[in-house]
Tab-separated table of C-alpha atoms in Angstrom:
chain	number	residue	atom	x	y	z
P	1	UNK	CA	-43.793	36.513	49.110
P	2	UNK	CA	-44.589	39.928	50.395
P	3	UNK	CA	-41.969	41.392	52.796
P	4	UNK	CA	-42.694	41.371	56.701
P	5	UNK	CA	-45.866	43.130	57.652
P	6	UNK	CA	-46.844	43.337	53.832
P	7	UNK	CA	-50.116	42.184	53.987
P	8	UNK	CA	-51.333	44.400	56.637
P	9	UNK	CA	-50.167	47.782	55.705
P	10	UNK	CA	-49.517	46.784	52.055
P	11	UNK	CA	-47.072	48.444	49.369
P	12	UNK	CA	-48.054	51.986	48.767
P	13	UNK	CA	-47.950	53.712	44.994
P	14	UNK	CA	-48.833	57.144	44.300
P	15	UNK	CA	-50.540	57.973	40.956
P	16	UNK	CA	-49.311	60.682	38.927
P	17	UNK	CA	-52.403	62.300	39.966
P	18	UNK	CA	-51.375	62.062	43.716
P	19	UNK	CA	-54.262	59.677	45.063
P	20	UNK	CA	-52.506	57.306	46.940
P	21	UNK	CA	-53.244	53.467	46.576
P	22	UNK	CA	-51.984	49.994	48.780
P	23	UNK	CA	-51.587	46.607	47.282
P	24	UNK	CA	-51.610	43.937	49.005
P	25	UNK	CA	-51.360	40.303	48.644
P	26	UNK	CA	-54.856	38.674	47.829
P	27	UNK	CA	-56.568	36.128	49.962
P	28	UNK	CA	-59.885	34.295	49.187
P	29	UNK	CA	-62.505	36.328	50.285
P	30	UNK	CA	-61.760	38.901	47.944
P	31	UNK	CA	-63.764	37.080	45.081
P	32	UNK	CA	-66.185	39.604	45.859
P	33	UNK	CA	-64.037	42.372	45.413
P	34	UNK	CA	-62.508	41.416	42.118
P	35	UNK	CA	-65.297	40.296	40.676
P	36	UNK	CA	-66.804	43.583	40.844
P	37	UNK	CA	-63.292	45.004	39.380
P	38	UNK	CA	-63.892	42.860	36.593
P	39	UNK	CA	-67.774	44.054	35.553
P	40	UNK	CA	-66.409	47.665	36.181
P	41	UNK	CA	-63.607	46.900	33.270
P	42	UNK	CA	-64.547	47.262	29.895
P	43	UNK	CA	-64.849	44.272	27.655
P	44	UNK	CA	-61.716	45.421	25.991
P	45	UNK	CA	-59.696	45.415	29.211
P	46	UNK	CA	-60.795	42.617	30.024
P	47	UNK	CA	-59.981	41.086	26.563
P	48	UNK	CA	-56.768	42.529	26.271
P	49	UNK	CA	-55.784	40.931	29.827
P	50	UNK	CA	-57.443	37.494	29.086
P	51	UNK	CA	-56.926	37.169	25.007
P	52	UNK	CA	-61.039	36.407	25.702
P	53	UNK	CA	-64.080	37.565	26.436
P	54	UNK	CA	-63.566	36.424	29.804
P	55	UNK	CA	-66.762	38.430	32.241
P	56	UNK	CA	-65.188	37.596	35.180
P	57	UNK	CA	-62.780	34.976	37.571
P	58	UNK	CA	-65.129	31.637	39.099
P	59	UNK	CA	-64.584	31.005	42.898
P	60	UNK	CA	-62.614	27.921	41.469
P	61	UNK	CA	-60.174	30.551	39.094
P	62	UNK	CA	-60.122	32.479	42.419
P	63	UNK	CA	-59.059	30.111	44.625
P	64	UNK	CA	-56.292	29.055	41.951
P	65	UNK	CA	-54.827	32.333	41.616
P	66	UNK	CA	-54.737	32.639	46.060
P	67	UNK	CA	-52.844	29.477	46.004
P	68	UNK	CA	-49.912	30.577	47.211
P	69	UNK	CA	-47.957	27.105	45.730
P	70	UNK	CA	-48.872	28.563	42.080
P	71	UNK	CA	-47.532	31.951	42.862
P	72	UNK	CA	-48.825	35.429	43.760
P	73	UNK	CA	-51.597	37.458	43.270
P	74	UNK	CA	-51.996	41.066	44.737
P	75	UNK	CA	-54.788	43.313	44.594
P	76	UNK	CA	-54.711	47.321	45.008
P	77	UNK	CA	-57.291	49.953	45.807
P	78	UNK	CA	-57.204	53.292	46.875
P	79	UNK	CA	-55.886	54.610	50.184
P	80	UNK	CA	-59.018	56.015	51.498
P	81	UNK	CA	-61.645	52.896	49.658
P	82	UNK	CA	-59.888	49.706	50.966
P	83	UNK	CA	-63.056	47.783	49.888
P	84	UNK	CA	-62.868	48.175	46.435
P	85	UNK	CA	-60.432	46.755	44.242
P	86	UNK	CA	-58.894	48.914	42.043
P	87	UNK	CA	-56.578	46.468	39.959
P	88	UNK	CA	-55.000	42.989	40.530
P	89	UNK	CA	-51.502	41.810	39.367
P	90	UNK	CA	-50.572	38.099	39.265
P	91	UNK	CA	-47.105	36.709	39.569
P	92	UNK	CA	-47.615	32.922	38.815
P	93	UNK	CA	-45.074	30.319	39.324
P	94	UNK	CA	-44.750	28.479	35.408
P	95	UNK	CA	-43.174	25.029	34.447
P	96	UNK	CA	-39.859	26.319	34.013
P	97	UNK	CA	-37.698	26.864	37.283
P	98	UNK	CA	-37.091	30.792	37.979
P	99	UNK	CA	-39.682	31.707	35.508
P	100	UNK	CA	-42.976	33.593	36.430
P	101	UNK	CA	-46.108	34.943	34.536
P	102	UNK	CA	-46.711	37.998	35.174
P	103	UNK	CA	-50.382	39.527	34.260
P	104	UNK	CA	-52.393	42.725	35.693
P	105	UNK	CA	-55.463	43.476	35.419
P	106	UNK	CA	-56.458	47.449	35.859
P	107	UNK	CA	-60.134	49.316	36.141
P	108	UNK	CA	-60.382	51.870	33.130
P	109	UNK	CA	-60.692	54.482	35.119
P	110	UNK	CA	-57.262	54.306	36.924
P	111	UNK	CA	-55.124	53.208	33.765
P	112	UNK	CA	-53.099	56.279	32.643
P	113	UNK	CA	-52.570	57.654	35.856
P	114	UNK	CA	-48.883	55.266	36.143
P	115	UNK	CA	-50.545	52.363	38.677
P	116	UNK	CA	-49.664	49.828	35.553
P	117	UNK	CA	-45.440	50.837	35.545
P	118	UNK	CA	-45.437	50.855	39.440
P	119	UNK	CA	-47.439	47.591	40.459
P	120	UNK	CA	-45.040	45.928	37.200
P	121	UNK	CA	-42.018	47.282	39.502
P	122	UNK	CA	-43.447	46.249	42.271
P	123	UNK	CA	-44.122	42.843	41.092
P	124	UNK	CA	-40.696	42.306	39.590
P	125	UNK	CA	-39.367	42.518	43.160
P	126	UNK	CA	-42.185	40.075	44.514
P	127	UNK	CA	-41.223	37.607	41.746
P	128	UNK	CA	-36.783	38.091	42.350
P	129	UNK	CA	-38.263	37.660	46.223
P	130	UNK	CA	-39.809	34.868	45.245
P	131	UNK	CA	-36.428	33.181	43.267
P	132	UNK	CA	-37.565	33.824	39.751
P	133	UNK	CA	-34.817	35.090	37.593
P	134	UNK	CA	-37.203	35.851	34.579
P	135	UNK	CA	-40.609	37.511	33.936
P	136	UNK	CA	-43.212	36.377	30.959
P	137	UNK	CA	-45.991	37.756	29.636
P	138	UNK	CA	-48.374	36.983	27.100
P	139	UNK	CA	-49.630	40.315	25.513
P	140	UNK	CA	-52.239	41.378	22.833
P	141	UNK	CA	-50.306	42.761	20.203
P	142	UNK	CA	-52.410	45.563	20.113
P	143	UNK	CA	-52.025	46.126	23.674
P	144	UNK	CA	-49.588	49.641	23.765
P	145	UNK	CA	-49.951	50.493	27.245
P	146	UNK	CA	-48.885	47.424	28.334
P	147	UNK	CA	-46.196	47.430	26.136
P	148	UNK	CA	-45.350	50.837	27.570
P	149	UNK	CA	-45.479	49.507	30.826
P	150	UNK	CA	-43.182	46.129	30.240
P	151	UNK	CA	-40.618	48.361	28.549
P	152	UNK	CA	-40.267	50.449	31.761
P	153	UNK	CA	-39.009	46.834	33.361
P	154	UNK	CA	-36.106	46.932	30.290
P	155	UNK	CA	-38.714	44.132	28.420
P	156	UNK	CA	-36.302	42.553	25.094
P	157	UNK	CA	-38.043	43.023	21.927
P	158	UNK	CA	-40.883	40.507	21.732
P	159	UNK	CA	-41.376	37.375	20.151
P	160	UNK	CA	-44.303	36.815	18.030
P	161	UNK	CA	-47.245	34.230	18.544
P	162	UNK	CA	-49.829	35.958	15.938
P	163	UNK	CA	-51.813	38.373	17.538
P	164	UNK	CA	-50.460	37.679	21.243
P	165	UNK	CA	-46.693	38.490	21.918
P	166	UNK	CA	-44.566	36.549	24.119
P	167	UNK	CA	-42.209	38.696	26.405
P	168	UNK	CA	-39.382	37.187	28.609
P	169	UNK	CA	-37.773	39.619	30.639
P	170	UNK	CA	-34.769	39.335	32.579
P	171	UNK	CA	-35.157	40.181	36.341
């Protein structure tokens, strides 16, 4: 769960290119919102964060991923365009006690700019907040920058499921 006052003012992250951006934790009537992040990503984003060709989240995936009982979902945008999602992370609560499922989801144009390593920091402390000891996430293979971005949180070497890695990482 977010800290106190959280959701209002959100967690602010500067980019390496100094535009500053606020995540806060989702609520349900930002379908809208996200699913216009999700047309804006390419079909390889999208691919790479849903192993599919996934278009886009259904009001019933939305309300899912708001449950707070199944874990937490945040979404970012910039500072000075609160309207428009720039990226949403997922911290999901998973069968096995302390474990979560992490997942982000980024708009091309603001990967590479270091939004990926903080909102993975950031949602490290929202899962240890939320009594998880351990972090997973399933990742495309082929999927460097994320790679880069788990092995900022310390990420083990990863275990192999064909094309899609499984990473456990210790919180």
């Amino acid at each position: 769960m977010p800290e106190s006052g959280t959701r209002r003012t959100g967690h602010r992250i500067t980019l390496t290119d100094g535009t500053p951006t606020r995540t806060r934790e989702a609520i349900p009537a930002d379908l809208g919102p996200v699913q216009a992040l999700h047309r804006r990503c390419s079909p390889g984003s999208r691919a790479m964060r849903y192993h599919a060709g996934t278009p886009g989240l259904s009001a019933a995936g939305w309300r899912l991923l708001c449950d707070p009982e199944r874990g937490t979902t945040l979404v970012t945008t910039t500072a000075q365009a609160t309207d428009r999602i720039i990226a949403m992370t997922n911290v999901m609560r998973t069968d096995q006690q302390g474990v979560g499922e992490f997942a982000v989801l980024i708009e091309d144009a603001w990967q590479c700019k270091g939004l990926g390593t903080a909102l993975a920091a950031h949602a490290a402390d929202v899962a240890r907040r939320a009594g998880h000891h351990t972090l997973t996430a399933a990742v495309d293979a082929a999927n460097a920058p994320m790679l880069h971005v788990l092995e900022s949180l310390d990420a083990p070497p990863a275990r192999a499921a064909g094309p899609v890695l499984d990473i456990e990482i210790p919180l």
